[in-house]
Coordinates of C-alpha atoms in Angstrom, one line a residue:
Chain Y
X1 CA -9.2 46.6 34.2
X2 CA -8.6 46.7 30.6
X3 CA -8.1 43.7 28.5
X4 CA -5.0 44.6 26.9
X5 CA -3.1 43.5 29.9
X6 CA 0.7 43.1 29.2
X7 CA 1.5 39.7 29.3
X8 CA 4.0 40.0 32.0
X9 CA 1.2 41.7 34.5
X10 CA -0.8 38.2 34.0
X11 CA -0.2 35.8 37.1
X12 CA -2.4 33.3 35.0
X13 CA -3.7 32.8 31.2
X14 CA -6.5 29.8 30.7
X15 CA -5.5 27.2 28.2
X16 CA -8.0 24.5 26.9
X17 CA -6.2 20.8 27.1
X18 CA -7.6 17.6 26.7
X19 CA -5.4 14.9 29.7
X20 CA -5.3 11.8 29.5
X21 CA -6.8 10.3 32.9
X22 CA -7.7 7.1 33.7
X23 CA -11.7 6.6 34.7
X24 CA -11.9 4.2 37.6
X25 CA -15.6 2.6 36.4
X26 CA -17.2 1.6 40.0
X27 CA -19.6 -1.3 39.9
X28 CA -19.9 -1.3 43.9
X29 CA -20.5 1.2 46.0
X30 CA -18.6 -1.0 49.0
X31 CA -15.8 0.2 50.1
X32 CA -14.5 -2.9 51.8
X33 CA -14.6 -4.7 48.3
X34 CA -12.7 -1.7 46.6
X35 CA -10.3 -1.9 49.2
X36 CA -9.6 -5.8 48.7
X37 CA -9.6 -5.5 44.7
X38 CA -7.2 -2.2 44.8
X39 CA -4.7 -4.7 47.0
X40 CA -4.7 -7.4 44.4
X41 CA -3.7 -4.6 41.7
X42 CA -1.4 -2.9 43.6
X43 CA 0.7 -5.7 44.3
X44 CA 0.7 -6.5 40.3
X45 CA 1.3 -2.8 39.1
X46 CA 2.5 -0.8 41.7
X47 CA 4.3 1.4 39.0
X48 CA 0.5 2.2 38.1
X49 CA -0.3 3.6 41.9
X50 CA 1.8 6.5 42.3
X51 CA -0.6 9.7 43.5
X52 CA -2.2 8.6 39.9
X53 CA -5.1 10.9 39.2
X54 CA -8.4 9.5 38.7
X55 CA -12.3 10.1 38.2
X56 CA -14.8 7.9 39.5
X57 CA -17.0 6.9 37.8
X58 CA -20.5 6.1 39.4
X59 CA -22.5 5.8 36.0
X60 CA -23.3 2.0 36.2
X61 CA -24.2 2.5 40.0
X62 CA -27.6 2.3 41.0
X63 CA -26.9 4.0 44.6
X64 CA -28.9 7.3 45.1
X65 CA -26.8 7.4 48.5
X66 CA -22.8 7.0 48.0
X67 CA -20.2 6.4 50.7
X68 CA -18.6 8.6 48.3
X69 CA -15.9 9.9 51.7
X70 CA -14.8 6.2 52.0
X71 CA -14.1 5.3 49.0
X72 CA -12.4 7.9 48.6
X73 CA -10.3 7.3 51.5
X74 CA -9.4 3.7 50.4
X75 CA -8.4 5.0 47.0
X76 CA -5.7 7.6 48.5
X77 CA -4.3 4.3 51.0
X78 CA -3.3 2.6 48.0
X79 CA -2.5 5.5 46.4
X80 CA -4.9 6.8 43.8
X81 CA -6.1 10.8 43.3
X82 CA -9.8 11.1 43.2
X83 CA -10.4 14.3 41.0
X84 CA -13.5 13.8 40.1
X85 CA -16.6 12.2 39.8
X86 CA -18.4 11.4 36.7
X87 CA -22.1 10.1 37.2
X88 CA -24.7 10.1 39.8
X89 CA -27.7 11.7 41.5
X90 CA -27.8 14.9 42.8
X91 CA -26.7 13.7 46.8
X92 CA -23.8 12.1 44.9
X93 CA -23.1 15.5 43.3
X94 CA -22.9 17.5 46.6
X95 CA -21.0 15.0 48.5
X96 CA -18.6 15.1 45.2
X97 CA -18.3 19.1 45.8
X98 CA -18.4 18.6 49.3
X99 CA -15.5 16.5 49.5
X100 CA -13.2 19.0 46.7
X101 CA -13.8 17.2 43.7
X102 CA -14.9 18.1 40.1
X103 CA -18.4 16.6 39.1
X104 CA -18.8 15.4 35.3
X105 CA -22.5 14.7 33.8
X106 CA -22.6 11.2 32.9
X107 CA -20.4 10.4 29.0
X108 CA -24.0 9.7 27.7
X109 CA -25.6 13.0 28.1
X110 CA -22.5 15.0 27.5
X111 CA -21.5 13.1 23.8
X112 CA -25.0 12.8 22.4
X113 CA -26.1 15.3 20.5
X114 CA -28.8 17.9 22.4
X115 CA -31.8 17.0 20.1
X116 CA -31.3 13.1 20.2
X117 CA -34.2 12.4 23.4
X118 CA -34.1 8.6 22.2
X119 CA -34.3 6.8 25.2
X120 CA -31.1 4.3 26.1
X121 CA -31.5 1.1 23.8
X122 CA -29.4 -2.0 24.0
X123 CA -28.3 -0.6 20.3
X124 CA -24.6 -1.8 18.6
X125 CA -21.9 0.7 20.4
X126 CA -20.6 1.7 17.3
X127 CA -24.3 3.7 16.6
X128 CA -24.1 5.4 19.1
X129 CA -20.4 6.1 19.0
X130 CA -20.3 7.5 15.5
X131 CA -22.2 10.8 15.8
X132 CA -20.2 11.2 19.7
X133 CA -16.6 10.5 18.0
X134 CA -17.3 12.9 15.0
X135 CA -18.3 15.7 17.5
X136 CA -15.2 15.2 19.8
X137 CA -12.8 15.2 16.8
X138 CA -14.1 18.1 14.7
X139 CA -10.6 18.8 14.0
X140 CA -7.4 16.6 12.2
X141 CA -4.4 18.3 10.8
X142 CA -3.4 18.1 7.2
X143 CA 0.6 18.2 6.7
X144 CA 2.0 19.3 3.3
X145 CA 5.4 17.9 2.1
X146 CA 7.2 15.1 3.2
X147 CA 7.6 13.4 6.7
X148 CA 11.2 12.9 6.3
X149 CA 13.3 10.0 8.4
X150 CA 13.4 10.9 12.3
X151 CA 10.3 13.2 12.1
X152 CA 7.1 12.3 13.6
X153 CA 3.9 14.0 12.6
X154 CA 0.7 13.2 14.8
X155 CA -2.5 14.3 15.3
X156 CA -4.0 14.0 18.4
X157 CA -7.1 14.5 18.2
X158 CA -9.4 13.6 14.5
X159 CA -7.2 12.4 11.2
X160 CA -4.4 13.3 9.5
X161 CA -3.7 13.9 6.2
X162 CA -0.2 14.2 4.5
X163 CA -0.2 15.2 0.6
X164 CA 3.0 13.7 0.3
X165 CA 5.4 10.6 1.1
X166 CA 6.0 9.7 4.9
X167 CA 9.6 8.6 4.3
X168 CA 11.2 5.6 5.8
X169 CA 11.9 5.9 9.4
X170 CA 9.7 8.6 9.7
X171 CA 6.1 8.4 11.8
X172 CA 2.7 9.9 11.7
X173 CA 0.2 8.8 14.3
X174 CA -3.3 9.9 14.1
X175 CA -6.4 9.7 17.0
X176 CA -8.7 8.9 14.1
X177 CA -7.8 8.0 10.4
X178 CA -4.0 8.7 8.5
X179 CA -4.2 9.4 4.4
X180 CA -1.4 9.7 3.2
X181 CA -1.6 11.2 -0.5
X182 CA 1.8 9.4 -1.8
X183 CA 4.2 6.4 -0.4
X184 CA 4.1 5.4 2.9
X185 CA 7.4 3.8 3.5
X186 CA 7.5 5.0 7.3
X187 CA 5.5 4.2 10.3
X188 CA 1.9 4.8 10.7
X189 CA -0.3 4.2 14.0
X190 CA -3.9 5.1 13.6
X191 CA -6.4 4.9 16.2
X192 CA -3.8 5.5 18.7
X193 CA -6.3 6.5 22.2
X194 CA -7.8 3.1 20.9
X195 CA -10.5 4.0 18.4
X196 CA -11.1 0.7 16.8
X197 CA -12.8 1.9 13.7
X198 CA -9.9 4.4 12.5
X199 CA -7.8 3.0 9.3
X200 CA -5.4 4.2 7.6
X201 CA -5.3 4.9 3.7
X202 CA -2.2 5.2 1.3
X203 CA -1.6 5.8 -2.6
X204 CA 1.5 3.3 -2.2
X205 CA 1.9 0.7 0.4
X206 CA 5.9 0.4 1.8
X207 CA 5.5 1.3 5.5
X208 CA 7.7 -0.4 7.9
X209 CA 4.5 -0.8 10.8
X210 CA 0.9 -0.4 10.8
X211 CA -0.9 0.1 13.5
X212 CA -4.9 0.6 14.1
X213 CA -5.8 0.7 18.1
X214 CA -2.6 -1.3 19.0
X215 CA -2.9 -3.6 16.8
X216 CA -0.3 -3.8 14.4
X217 CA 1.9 -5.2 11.3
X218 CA 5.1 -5.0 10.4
X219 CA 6.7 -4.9 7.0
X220 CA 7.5 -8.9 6.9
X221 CA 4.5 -9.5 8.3
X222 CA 2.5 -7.6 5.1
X223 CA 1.4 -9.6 1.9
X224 CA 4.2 -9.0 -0.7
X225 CA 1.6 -8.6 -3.1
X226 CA -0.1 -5.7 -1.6
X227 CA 3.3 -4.0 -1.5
X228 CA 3.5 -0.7 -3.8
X229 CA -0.4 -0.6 -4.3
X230 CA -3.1 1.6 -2.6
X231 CA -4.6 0.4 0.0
X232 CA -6.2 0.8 3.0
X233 CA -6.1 -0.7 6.0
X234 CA -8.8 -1.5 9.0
X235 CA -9.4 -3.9 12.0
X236 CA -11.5 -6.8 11.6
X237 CA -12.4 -8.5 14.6
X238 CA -8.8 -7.3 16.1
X239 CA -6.6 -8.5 12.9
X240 CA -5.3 -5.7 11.0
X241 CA -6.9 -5.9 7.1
X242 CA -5.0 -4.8 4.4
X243 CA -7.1 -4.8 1.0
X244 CA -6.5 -2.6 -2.4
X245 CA -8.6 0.4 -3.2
X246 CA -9.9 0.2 -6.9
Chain O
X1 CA 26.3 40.0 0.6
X2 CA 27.7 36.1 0.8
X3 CA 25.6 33.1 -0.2
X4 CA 26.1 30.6 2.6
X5 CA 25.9 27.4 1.4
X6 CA 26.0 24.2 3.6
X7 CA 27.8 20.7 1.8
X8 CA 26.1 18.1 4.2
X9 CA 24.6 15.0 4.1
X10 CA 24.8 13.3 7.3
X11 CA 26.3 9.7 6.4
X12 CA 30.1 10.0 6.4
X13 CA 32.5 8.9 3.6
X14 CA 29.9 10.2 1.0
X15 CA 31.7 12.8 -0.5
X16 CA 31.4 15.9 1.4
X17 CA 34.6 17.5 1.8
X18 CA 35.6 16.0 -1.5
X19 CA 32.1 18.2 -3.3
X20 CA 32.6 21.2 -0.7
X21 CA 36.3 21.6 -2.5
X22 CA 34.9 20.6 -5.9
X23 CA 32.5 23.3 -5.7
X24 CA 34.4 26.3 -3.8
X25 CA 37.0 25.8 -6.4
X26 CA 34.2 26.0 -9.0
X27 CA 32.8 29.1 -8.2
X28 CA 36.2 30.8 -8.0
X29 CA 37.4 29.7 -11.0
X30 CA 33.8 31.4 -12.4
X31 CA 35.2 34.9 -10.9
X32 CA 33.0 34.6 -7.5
X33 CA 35.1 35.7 -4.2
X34 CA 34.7 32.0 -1.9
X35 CA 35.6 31.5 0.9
X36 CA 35.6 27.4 1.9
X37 CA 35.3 26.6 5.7
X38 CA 36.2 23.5 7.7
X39 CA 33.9 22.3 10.4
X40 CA 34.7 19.2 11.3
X41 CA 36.7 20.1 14.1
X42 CA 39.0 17.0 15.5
X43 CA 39.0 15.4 12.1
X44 CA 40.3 18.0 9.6
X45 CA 40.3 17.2 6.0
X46 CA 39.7 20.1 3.9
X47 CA 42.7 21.4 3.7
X48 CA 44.7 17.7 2.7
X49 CA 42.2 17.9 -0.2
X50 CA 42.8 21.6 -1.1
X51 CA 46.0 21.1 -0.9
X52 CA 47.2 23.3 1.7
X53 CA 47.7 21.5 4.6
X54 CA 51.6 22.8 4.9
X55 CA 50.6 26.3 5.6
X56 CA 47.8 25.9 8.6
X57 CA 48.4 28.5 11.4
X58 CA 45.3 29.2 13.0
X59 CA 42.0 27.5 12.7
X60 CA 38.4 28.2 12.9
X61 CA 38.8 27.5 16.7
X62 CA 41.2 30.3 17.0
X63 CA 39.3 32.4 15.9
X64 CA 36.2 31.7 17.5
X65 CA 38.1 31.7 20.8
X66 CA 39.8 35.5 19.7
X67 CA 43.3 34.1 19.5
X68 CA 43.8 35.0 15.8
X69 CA 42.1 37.4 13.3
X70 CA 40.2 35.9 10.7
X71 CA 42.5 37.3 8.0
X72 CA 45.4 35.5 9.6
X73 CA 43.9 32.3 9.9
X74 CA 42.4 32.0 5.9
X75 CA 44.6 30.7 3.8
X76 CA 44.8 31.9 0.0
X77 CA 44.2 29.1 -2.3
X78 CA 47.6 29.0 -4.8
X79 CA 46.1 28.0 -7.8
X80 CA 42.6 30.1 -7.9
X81 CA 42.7 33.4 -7.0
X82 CA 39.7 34.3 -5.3
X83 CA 39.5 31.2 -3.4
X84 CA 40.2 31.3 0.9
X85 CA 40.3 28.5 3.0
X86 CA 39.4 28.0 7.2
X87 CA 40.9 24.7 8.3
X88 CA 39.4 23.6 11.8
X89 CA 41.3 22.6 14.4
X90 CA 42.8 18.8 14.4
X91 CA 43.5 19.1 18.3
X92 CA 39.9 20.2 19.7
X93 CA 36.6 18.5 19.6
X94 CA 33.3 20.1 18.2
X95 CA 32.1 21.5 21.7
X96 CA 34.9 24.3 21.0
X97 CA 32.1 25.3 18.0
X98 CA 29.7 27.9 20.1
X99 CA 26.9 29.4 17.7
X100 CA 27.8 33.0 18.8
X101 CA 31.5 32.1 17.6
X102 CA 30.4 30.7 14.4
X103 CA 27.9 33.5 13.8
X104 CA 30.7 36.1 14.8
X105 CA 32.8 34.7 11.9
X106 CA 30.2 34.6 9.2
X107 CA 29.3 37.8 10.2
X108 CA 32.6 39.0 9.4
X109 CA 33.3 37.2 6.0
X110 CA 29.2 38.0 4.6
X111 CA 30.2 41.9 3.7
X112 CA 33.3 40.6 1.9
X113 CA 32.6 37.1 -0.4
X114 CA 30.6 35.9 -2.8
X115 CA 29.9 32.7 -1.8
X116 CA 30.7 30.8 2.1
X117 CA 30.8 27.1 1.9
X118 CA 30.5 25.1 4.6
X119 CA 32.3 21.9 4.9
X120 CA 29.6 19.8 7.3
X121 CA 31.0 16.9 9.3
X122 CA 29.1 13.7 9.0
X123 CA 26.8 12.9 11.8
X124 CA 23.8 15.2 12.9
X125 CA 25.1 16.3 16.7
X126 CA 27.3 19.9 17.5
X127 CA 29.4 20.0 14.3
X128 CA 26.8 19.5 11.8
X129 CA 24.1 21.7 13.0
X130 CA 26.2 24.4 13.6
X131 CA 27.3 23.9 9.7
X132 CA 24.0 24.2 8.3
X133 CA 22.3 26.8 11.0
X134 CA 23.4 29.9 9.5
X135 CA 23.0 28.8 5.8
X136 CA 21.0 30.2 3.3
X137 CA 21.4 26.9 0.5
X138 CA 22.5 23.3 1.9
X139 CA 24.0 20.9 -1.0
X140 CA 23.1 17.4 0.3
X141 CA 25.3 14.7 -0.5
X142 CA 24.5 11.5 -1.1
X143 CA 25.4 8.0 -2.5
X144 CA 23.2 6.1 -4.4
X145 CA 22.6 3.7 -1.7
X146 CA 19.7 2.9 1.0
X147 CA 21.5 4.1 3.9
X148 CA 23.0 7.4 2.4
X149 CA 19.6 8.1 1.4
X150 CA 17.8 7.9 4.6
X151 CA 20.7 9.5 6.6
X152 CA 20.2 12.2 3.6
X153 CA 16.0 12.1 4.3
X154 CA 17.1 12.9 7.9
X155 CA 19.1 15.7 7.3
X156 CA 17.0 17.5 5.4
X157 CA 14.2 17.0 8.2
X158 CA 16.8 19.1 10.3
X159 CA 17.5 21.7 7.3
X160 CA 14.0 22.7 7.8
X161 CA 13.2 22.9 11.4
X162 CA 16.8 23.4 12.8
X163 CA 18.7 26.7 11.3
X164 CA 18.4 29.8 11.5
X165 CA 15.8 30.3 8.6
X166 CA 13.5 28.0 9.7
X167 CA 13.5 29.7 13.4
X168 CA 13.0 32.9 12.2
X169 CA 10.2 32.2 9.7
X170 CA 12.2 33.3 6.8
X171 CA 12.2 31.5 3.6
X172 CA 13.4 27.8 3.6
X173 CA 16.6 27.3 2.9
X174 CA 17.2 26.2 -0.7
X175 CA 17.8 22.4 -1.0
X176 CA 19.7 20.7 -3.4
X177 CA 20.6 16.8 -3.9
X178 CA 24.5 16.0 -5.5
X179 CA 24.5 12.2 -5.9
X180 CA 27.7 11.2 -6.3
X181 CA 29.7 7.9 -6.4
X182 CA 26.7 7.0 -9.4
X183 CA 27.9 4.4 -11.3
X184 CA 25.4 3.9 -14.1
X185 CA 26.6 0.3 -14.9
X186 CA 25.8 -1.0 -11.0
X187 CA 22.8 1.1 -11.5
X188 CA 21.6 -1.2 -14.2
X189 CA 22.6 -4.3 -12.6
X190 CA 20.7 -3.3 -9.8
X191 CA 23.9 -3.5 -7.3
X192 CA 22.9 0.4 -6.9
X193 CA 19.8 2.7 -6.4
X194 CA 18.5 4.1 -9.5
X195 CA 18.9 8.0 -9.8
X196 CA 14.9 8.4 -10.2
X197 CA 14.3 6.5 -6.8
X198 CA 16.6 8.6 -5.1
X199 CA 14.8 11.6 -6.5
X200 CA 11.2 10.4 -5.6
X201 CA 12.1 9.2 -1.9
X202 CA 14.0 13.2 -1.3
X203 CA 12.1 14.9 -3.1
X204 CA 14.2 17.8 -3.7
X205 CA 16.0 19.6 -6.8
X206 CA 18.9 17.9 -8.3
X207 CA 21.9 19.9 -8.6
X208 CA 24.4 17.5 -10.1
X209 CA 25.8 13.7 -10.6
X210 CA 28.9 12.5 -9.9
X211 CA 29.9 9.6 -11.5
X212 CA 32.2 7.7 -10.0
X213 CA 35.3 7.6 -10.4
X214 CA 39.1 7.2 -10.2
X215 CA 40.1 11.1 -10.5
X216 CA 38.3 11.9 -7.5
X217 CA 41.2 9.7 -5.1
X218 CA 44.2 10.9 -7.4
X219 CA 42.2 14.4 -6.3
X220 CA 42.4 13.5 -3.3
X221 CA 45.5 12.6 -2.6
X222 CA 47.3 15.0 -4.6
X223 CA 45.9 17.8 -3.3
X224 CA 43.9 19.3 -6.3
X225 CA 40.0 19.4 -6.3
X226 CA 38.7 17.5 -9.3
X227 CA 37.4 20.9 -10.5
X228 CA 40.7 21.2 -12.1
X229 CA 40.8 18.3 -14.2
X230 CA 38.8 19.0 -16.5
X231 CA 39.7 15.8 -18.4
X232 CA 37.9 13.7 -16.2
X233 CA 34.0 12.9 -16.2
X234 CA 33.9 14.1 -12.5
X235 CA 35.8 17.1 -12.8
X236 CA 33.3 17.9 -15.7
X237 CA 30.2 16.7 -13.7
X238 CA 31.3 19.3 -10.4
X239 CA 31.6 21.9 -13.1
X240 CA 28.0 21.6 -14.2
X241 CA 27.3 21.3 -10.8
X242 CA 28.4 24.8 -10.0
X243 CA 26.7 26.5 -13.3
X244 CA 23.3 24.9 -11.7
X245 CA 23.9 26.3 -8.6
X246 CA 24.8 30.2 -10.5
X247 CA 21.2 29.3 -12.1
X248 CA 22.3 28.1 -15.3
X249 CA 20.3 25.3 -17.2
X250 CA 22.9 22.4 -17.8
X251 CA 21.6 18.9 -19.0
X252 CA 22.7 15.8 -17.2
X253 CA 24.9 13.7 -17.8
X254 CA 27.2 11.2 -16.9
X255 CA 23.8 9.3 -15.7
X256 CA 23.6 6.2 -18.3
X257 CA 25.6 3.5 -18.8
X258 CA 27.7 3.4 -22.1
X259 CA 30.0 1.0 -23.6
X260 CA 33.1 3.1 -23.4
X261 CA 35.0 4.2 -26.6
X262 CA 37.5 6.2 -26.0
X263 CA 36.2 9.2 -27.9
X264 CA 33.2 8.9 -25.6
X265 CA 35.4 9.1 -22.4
X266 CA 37.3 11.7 -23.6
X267 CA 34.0 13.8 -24.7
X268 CA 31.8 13.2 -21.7
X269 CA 29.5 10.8 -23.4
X270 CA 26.5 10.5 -22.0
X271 CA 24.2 13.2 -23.6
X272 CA 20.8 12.7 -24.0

């Protein structure tokens, strides 16, 4: 068949796209004690359970030989989707396949670069997670002009960039860091799938909320001082700093 | 081929109808064929400030809806030649606006006009996007105050994602900032925003000042637009306005705060 296929003769086209999902990191393999902890959270959240999709993750397991059918089982009684499975030995791999799901290499292998053979160290995360967080966000988005009130400019994966003023009432949200090359009287929320090391950097410091990872500031809550100056703005040990770039 | 140009600004009480009839009535006295058009439907006002609110027939909604021609429905202005008016409809709401209707009618009055301005109604639902879709130059109103200018900031987020232009790829439709209401002795006392603030946080050209001032109610409630006295600093100011819009270099004025001698009043003042 040719490649220049009408588009309306396609029954399909395959898109790349990055879901959010929530890992479900297993540190037993019982099933009975999965069972009693899913109860406990269930009857907390049960606005969390509904057919949610998950992967299990069997990375900090140490079980060549998973009762990976069970647990399984117990996850769909309270209501959880097993996808996939991230992590394992080979047995857990065909018992993943065999049962319908998706198997994942575990993160490590998969974010570290192919020529790093260093064994695993108890090394600082954020070593590790430098070279891994670079390589996932190789893009960003740079916006020209301004973010006017009731807009909302975000970058989902990497930083953004506006050359320009991100007007009051307006928001730009970034994965990694926001610069904004003029005011920011708006809102911005960096670090928003929870990178903790993203910051956010402005030529004139107005904005009505900042936010790095979830944690945040608002206007009143921002050092008169620092207000009109350029600054940037980080997490230290979960407190949002605001100092002046000179 | 008709300029379209939307007067908008989406914070009511600004000034919009008041500058849509200030500037029609500009570019007719200038020799350009205008035609002015109402769309706040349900809350008609254009026509008690043109003046000509004893000879409504048909509206824009009548037309849209094919119960009247759009020849019948304009009114002729009776002191510029040149100068047409649609009233909306006082008796409908804005969902009797459809874009096919309002496109129908602009499509009819493009071949034969100069200039089509577009009286928006305040707010930023039905009325007002349908205002601004179609138009090829927006004149945004706004008073030199914080909420004006955010309200202002927001409209001009919609100029260039929701109309026609922006859908279609075309070029961006031409924005232009009229602050009116200024008055340059608040300004200094800081009961007011300063002109350059207003410009920094929009961004965008400035096509006039408006002082403020007490010709613009007698206007109003005689039924004149300003344009025509010439006397007063914001008749003057709306007539610079319209030679910056026909691409004419005009200086500014009306923008600092004088002691007022009469002979200052009288000549404009002001220049820099």
């Amino acid at each position: 068949m040719s490649l220049k296929m009408d588009r309306a003769s396609m029954a399909f086209t395959f898109k790349g796209g990055m879901l959010p999902m929530t890992v479900m990191e297993l540190t037993s393999g019982d099933p009975e004690r999965i069972r009693d902890q899913l109860a406990g959270k269930l009857s907390q959240s049960p606005a969390f359970f509904q057919h949610t999709p998950v992967v299990l993750s069997v990375e900090k397991l140490d079980e060549p030989h998973l009762s990976l059918e069970r647990i399984c089982a117990v996850c769909r009684a309270n209501k959880l989707l097993p996808v996939a499975v991230r992590g394992g030995a080979d047995p857990v791999k065909q018992s993943a396949w065999a049962l319908g799901l998706g198997w994942f290499p575990p993160q490590e292998l998969r974010t570290r670069s192919l020529e790093s053979v260093t064994p695993p160290s108890e090394e600082p995360v954020e070593q590790d997670d430098t070279p891994a967080a670079a390589l996932a966000t190789p893009t960003g988005r740079i916006f020209r002009g301004t973010v006017r009130s009731g807009q909302q400019v975000s970058a989902q994966e990497g930083d953004l960039v506006v050359i320009g003023a991100v007007n009051a009432g307006a928001e730009v949200l970034a994965a990694g860091n926001i610069h904004v090359y003029g005011a920011l009287r708006g809102r911005a929320l960096a670090g928003i799938h929870g990178d903790h090391e993203a910051a956010i950097f402005c030529r004139e410091l107005d904005a009505e909320l900042l936010s790095v990872a979830g944690n945040y500031k608002r206007l009143e809550d921002i050092d008169p001082r620092l207000l009109g100056s350029t600054v940037q703005v980080s997490l230290s040990e979960d407190q949002l700093a605001i100092a002046a770039l000179t | 081929m008709a300029k379209i140009i939307v007067v908008t600004s989406g914070k009511g009480g600004v000034g919009k109808t008041t500058s849509a009839a200030a500037i029609a009535t500009g570019l007719a006295l200038r020799g350009n064929k205008t035609v002015v058009i109402d769309f706040d439907v349900g809350l008609r006002n254009l026509d008690l400030i043109m003046g000509c609110e004893r000879r409504v027939v048909y509206d824009l909604v009548n037309v849209i809806q094919g119960d009247a021609g759009i020849n019948q429905a304009m009114i002729r202005d009776k002191r510029v030649e040149n100068l047409h008016i649609l009233p909306a409809s006082q008796t409908r709401d804005k969902d009797a606006l459809t874009s096919e209707g309002v496109e129908k009618i602009l499509d009819a009055l493009v071949e034969d006009f100069d200039y089509i301005v577009c009286d928006s109604p305040a707010g930023i639902e039905r009325g007002a996007q349908l205002a601004m879709y179609f138009a090829d130059e927006a004149v945004v109103v706004t008073n030199p105050e914080v909420s004006s200018v955010r309200d202002s900031d927001r409209i001009l987020g919609l100029l260039s994602s929701k109309t026609r232009r922006a859908e279609q790829n075309r070029d961006p439709i031409k924005e232009h900032l009229l602050i009116t209401r200024y008055n340059p002795s608040r300004v200094d006392g800081g009961d007011m925003l300063n002109l350059d603030d207003i410009c920094e946080i929009l961004a965008i050209n400035l096509i006039g000042l408006i002082p403020e001032s007490e010709a613009v109610l007698r206007a109003s409630n005689q039924g004149i637009p300003v344009t025509h006295d010439q006397k007063s600093d914001a008749g003057q100011a709306y007539t610079d306005t319209v030679s910056r819009l026909l691409g004419e270099t005009v200086p500014l004025r009306f923008h600092e705060y004088q002691k007022k001698g009469l002979l200052s009043r009288v000549f404009g003042g002001g220049r820099r």
